[in-house]
mmCIF file with all atom_site columns, C-alpha atoms (C1' of nucleotides) in Angstrom:
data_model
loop_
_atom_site.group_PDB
_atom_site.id
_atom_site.type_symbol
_atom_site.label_atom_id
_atom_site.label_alt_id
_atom_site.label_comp_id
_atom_site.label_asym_id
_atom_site.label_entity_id
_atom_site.label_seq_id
_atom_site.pdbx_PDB_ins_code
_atom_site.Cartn_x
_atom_site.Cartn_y
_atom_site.Cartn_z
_atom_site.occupancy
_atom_site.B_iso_or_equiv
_atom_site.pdbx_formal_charge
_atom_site.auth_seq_id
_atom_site.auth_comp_id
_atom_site.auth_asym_id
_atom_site.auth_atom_id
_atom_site.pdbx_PDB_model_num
ATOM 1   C CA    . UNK L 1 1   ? 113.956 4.146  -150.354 1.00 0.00 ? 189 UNK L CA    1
ATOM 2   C CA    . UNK L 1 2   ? 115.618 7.749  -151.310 1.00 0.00 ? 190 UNK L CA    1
ATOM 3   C CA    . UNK L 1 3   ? 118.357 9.620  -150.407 1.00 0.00 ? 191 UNK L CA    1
ATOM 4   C CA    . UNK L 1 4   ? 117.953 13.605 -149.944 1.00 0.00 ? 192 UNK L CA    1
ATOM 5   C CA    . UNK L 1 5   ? 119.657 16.914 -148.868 1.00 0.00 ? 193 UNK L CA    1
ATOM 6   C CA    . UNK L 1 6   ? 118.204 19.327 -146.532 1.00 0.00 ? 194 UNK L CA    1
ATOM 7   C CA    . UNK L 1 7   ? 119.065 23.077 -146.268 1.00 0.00 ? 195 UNK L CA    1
ATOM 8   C CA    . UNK L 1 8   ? 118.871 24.859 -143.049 1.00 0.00 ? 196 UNK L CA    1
ATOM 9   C CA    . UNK L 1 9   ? 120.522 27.811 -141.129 1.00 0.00 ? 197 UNK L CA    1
ATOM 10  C CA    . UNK L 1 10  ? 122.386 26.707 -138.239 1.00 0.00 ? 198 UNK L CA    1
ATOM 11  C CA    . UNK L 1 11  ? 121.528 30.205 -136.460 1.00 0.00 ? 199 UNK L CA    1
ATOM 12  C CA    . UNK L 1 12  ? 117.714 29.150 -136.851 1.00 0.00 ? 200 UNK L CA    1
ATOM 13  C CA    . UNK L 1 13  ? 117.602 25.272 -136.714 1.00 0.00 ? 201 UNK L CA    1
ATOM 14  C CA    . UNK L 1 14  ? 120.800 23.569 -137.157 1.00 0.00 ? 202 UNK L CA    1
ATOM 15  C CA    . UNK L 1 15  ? 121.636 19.583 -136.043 1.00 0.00 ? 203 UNK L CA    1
ATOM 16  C CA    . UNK L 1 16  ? 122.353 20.356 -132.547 1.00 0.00 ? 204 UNK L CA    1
ATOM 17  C CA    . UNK L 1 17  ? 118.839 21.786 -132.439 1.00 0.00 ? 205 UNK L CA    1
ATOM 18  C CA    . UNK L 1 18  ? 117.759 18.791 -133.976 1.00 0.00 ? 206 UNK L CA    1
ATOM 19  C CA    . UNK L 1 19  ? 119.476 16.349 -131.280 1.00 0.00 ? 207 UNK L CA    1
ATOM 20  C CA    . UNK L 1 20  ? 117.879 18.405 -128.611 1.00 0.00 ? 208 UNK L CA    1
ATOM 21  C CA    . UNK L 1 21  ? 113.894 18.018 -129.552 1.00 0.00 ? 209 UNK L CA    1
ATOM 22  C CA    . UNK L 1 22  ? 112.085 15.579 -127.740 1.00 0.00 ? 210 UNK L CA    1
ATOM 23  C CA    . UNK L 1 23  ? 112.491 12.047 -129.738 1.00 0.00 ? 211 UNK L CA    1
ATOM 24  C CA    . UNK L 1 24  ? 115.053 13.589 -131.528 1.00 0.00 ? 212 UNK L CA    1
ATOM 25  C CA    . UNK L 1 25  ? 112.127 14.421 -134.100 1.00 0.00 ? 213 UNK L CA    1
ATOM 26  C CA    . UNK L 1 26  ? 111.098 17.708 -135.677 1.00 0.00 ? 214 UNK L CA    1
ATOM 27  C CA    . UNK L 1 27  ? 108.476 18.703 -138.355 1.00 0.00 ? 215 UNK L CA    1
ATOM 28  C CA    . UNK L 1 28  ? 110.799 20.095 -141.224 1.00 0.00 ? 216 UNK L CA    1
ATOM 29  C CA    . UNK L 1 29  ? 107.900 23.442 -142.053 1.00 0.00 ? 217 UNK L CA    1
ATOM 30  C CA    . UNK L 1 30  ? 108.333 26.796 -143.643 1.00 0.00 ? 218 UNK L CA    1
ATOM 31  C CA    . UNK L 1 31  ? 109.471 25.426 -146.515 1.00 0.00 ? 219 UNK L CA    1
ATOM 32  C CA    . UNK L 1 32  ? 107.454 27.848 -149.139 1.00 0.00 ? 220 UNK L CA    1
ATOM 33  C CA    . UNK L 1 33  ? 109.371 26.877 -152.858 1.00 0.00 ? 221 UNK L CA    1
ATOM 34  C CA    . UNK L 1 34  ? 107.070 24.665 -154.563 1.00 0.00 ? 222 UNK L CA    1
ATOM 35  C CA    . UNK L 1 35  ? 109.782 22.268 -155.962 1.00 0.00 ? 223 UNK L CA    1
ATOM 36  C CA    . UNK L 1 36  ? 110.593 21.521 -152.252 1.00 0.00 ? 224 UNK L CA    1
ATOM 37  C CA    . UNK L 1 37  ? 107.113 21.487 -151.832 1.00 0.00 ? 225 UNK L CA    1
ATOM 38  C CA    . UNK L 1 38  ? 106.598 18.761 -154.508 1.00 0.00 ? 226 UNK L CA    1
ATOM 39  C CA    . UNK L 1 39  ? 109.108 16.547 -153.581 1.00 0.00 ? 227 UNK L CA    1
ATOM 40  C CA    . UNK L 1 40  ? 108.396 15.997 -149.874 1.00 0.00 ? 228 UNK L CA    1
ATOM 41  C CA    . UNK L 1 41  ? 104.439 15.961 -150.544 1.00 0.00 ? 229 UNK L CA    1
ATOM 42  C CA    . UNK L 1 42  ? 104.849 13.729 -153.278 1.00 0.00 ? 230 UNK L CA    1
ATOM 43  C CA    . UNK L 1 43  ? 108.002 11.544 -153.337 1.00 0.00 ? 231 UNK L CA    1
ATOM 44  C CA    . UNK L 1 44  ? 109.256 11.586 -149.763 1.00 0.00 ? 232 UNK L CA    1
ATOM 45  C CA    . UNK L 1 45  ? 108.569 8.750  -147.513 1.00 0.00 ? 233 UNK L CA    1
ATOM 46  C CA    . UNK L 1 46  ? 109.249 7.082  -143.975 1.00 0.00 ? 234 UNK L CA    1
ATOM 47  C CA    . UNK L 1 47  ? 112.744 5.359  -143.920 1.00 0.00 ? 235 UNK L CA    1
ATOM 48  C CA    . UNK L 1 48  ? 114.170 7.803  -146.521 1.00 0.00 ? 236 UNK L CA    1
ATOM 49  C CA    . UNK L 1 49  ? 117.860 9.185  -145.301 1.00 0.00 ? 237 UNK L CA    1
ATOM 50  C CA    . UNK L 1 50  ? 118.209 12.849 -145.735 1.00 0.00 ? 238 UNK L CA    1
ATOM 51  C CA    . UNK L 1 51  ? 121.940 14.695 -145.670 1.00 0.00 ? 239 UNK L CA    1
ATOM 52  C CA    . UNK L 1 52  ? 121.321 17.820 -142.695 1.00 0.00 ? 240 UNK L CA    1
ATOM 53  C CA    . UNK L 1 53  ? 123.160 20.777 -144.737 1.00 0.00 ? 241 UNK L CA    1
ATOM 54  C CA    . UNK L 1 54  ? 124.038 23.879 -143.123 1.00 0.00 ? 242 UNK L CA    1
ATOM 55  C CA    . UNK L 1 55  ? 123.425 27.082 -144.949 1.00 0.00 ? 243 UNK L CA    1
ATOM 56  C CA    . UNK L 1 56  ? 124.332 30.547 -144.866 1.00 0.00 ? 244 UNK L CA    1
ATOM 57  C CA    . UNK L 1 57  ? 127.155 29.954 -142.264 1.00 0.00 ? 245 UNK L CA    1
ATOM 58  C CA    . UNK L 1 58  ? 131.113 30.301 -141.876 1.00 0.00 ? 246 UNK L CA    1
ATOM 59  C CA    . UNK L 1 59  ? 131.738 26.749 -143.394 1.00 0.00 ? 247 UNK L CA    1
ATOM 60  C CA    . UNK L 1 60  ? 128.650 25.745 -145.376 1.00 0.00 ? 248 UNK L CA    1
ATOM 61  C CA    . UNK L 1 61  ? 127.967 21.940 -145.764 1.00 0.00 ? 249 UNK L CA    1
ATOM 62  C CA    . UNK L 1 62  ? 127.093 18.433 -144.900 1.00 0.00 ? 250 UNK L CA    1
ATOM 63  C CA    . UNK L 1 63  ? 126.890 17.959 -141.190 1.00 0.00 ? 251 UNK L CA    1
ATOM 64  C CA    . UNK L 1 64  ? 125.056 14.724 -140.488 1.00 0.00 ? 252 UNK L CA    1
ATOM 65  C CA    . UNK L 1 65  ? 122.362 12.414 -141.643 1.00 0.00 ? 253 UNK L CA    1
ATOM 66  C CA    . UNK L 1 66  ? 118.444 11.983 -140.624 1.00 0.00 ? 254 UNK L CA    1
ATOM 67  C CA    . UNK L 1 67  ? 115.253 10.013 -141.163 1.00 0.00 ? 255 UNK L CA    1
ATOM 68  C CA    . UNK L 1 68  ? 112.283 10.917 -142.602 1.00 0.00 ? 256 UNK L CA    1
ATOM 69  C CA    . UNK L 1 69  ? 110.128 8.933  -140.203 1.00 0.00 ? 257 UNK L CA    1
ATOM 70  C CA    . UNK L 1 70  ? 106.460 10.541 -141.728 1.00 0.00 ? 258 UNK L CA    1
ATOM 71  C CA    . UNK L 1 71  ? 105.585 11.378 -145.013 1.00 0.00 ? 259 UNK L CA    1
ATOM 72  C CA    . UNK L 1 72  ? 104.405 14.649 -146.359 1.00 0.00 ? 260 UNK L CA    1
ATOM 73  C CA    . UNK L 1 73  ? 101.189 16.170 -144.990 1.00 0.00 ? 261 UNK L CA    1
ATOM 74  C CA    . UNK L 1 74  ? 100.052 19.596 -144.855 1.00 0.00 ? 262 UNK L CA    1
ATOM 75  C CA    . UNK L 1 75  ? 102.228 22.341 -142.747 1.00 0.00 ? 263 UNK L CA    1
ATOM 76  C CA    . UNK L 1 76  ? 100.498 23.448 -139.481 1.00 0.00 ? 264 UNK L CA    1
ATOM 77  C CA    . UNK L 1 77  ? 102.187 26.935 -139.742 1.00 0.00 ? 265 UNK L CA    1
ATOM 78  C CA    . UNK L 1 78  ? 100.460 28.155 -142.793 1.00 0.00 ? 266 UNK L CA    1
ATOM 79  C CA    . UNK L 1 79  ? 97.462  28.561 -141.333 1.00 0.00 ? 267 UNK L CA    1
ATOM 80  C CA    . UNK L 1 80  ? 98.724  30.230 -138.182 1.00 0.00 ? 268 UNK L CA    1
ATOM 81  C CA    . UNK L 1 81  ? 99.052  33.975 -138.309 1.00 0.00 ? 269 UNK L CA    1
ATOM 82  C CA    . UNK L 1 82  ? 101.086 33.906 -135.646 1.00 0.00 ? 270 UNK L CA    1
ATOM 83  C CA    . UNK L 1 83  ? 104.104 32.397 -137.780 1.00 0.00 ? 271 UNK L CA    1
ATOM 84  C CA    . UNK L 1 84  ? 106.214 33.984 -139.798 1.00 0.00 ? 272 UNK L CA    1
ATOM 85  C CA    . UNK L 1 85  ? 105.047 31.463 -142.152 1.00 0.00 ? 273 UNK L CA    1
ATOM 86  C CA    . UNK L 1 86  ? 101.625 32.180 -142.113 1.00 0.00 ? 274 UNK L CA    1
ATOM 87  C CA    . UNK L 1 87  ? 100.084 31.830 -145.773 1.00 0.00 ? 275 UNK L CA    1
ATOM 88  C CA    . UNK L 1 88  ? 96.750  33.656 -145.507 1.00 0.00 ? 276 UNK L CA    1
ATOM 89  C CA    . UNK L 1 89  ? 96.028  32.552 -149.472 1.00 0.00 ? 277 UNK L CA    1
ATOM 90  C CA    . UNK L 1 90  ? 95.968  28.983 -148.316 1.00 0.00 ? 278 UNK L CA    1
ATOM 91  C CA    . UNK L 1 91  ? 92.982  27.405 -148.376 1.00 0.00 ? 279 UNK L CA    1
ATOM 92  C CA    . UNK L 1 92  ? 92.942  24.643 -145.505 1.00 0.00 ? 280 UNK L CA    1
ATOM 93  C CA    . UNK L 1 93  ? 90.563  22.470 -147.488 1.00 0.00 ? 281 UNK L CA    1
ATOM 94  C CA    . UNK L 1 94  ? 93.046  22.533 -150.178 1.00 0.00 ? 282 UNK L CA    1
ATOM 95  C CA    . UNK L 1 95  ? 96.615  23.385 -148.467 1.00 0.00 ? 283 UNK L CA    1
ATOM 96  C CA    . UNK L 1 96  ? 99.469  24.997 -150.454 1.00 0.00 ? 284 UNK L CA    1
ATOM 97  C CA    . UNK L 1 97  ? 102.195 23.776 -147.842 1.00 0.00 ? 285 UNK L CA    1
ATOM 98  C CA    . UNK L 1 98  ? 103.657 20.101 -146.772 1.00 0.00 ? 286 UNK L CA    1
ATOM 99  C CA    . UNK L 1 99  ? 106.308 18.893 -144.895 1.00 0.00 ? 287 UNK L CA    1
ATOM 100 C CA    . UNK L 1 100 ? 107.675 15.929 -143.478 1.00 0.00 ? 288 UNK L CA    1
ATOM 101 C CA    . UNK L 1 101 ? 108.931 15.048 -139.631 1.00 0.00 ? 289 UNK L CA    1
ATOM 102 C CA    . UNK L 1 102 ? 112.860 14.378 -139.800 1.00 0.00 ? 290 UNK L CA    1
ATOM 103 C CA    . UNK L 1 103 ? 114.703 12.310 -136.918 1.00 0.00 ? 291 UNK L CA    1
ATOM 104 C CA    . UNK L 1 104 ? 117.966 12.677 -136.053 1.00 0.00 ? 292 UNK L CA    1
ATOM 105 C CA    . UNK L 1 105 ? 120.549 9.902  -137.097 1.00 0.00 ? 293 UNK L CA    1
ATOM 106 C CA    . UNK L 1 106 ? 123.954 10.929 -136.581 1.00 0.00 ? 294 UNK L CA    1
ATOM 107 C CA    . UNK L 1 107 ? 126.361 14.057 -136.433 1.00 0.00 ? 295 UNK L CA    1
ATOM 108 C CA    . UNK L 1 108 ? 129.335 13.631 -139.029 1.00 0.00 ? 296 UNK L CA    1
ATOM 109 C CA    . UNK L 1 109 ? 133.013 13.455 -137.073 1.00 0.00 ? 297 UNK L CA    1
ATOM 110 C CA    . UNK L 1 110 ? 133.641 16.632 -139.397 1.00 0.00 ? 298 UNK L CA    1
ATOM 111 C CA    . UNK L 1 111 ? 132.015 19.235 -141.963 1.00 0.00 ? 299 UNK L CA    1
ATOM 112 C CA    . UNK L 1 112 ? 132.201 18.042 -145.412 1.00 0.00 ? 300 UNK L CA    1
ATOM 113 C CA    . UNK L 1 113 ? 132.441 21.473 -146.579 1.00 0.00 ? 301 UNK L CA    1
ATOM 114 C CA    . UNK L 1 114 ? 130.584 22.995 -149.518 1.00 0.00 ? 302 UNK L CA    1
ATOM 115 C CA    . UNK L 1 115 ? 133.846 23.681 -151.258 1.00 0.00 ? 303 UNK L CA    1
ATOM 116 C CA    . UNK L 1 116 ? 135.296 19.891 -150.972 1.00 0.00 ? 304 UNK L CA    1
ATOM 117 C CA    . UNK L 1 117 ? 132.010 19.148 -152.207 1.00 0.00 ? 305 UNK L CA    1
ATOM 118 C CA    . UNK L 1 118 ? 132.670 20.564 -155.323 1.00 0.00 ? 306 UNK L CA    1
ATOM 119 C CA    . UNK L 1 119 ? 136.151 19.059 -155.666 1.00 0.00 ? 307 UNK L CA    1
ATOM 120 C CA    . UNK L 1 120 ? 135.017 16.098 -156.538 1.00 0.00 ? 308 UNK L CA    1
ATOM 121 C CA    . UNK L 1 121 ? 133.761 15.293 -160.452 1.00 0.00 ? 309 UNK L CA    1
ATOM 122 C CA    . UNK L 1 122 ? 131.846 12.737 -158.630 1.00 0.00 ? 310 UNK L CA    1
ATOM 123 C CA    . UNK L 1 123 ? 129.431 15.073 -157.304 1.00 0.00 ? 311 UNK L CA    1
ATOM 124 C CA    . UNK L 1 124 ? 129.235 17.595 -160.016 1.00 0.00 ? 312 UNK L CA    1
ATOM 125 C CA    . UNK L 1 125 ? 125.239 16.907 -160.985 1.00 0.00 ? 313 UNK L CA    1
ATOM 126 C CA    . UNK L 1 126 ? 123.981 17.484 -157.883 1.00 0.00 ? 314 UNK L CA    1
ATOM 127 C CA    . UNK L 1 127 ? 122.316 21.139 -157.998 1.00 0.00 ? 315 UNK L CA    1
ATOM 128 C CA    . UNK L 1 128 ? 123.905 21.506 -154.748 1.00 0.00 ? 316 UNK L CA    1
ATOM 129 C CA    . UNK L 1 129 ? 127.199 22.404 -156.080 1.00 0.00 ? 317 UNK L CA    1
ATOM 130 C CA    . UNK L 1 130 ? 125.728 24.321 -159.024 1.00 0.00 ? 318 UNK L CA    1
ATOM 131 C CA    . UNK L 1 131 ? 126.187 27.593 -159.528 1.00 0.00 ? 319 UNK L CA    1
ATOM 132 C CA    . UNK L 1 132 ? 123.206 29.709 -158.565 1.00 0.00 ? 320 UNK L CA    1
ATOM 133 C CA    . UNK L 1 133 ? 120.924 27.031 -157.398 1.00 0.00 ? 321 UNK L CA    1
ATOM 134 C CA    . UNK L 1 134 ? 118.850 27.856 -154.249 1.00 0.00 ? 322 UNK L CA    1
ATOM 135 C CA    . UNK L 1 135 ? 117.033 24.437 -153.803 1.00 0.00 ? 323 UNK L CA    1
ATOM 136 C CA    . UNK L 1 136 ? 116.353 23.750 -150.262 1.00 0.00 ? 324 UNK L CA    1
ATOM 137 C CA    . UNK L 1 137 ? 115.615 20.144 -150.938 1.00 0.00 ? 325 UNK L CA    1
ATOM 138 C CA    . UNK L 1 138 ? 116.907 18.387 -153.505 1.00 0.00 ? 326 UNK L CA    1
ATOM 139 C CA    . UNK L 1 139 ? 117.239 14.173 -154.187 1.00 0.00 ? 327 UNK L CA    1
ATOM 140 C CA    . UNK L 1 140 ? 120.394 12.832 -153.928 1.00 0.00 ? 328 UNK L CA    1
ATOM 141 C CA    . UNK L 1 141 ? 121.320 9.207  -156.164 1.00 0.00 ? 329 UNK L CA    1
ATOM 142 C CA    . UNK L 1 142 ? 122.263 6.769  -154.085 1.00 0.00 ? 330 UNK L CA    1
ATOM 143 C CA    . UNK L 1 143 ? 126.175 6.477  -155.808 1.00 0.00 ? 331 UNK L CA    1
ATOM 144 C CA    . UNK L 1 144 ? 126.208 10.223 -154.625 1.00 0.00 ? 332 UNK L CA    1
ATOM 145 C CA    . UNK L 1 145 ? 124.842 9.649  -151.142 1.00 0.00 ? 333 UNK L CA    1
ATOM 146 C CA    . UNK L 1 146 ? 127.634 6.526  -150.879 1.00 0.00 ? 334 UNK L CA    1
ATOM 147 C CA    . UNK L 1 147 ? 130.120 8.368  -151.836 1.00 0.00 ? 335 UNK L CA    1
ATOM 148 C CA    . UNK L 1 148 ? 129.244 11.415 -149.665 1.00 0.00 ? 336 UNK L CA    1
ATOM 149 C CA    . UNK L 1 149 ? 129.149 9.158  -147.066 1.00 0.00 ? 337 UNK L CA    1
ATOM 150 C CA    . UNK L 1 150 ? 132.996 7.914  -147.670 1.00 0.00 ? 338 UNK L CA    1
ATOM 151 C CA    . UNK L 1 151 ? 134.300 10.947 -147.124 1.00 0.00 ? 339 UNK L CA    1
ATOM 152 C CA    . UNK L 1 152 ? 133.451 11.788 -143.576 1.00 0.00 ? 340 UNK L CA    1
ATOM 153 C "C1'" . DG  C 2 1   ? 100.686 35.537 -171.021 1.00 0.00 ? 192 DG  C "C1'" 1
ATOM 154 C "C1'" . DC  C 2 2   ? 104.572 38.768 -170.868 1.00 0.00 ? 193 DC  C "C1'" 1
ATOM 155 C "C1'" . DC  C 2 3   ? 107.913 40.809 -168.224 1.00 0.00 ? 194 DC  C "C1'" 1
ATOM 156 C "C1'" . DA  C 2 4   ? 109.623 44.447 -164.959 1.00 0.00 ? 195 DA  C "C1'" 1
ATOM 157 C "C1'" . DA  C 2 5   ? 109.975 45.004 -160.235 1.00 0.00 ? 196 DA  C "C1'" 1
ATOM 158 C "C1'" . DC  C 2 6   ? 110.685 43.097 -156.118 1.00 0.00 ? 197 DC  C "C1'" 1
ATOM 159 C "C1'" . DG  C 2 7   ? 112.038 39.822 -152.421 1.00 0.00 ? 198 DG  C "C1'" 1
ATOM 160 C "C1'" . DT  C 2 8   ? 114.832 35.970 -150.986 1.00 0.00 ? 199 DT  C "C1'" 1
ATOM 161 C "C1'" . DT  C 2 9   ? 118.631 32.769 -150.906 1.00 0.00 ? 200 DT  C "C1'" 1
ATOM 162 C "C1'" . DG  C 2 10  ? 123.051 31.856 -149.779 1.00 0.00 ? 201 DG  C "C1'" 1
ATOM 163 C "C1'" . DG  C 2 11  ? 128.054 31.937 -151.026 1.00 0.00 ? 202 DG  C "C1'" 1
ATOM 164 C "C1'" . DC  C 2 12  ? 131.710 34.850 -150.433 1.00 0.00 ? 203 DC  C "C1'" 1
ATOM 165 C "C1'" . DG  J 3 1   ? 127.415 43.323 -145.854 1.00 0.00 ? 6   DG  J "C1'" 1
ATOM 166 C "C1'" . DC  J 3 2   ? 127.494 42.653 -150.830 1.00 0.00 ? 7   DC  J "C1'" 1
ATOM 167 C "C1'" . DC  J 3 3   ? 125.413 41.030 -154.705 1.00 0.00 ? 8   DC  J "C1'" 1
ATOM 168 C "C1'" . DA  J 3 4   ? 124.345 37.401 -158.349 1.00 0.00 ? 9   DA  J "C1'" 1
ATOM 169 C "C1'" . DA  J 3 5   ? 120.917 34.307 -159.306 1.00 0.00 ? 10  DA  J "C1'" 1
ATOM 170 C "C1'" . DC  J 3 6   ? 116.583 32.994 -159.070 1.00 0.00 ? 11  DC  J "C1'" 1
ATOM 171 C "C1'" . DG  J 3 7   ? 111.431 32.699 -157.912 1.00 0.00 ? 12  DG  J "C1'" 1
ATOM 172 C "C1'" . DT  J 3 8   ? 107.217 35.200 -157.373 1.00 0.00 ? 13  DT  J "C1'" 1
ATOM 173 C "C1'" . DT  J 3 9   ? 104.047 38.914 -158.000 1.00 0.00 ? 14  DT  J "C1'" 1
ATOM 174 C "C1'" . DG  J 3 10  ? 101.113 41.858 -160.317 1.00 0.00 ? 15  DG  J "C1'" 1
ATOM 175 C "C1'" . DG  J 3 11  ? 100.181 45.445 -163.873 1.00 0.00 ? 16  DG  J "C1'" 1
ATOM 176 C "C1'" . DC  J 3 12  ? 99.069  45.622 -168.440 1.00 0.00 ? 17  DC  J "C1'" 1
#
DNA sequence: GCCAACGTTGGC
DNA sequence: GCCAACGTTGGC
């Protein structure tokens, strides 16, 4: 069992979106940084929480929790050219891409904003709150998700 | 294999 | 909208 953080713009798929989808489930794709890559091909599996972090917004930060309720396998959208993910050097017998399907647990009461994030000396190793790190997925320890989790 | 140029991320 | 930081690309 691991604990994660997931980046995504609210404007394009934020938690709302996620509580709408049918099952409450969505395929996390477009992800196209191979560390992200790695991680949810390689070390992500079914029952693992993930933080839902909004990006690129008025009040960047943790907004909920999800599920990861399947484990990486190969993302659908680099193969179609209709996608603004389409990866035309992907080879389908070998694919570059994964992702995994995320489920919707809960929406926090409030934001816990980027910038209380970094208040706390608690929390200072995670890359999140590092300066200049653009990870869209990154593991989270379990003392960090606990304590992330006492602040709502 | 180096590294400059370029594109993207994402906070502010 | 700006721009720093970073990852990727491609020429050599």
């Amino acid at each position: 069992m691991n604990y994660w953080l997931m980046k995504s713009e609210p404007d394009v798929f934020g938690i709302e979106h996620l509580q709408q989808r049918p099952n409450q489930t969505e395929p996390w794709d477009g992800v196209r940084n191979y560390q992200a890559r790695n991680m949810m091909r390689d070390q992500m599996q079914e029952g693992d929480l993930a933080f839902f972090y909004h990006s690129n917004c008025k009040v960047p930060g943790i907004v909920g929790v999800m599920e990861i309720v399947r484990a990486g396998y190969p993302d659908p959208t680099q193969f179609d050219p209709e996608t603004k993910y389409y990866d035309p050097k992907s080879n389908p017998d070998k694919p570059r891409w994964y992702l995994v399907d995320v489920k919707f647990k809960q929406t926090f009461k409030r934001t816990i904003s980027l910038t209380e994030l970094k208040e706390h000396p608690e929390l200072e190793d995670m890359p999140l709150v590092r300066k200049g790190n653009r990870l869209s997925i990154m593991p989270v320890t379990a003392e960090q998700w606990a304590f992330i989790v006492g602040l709502e």
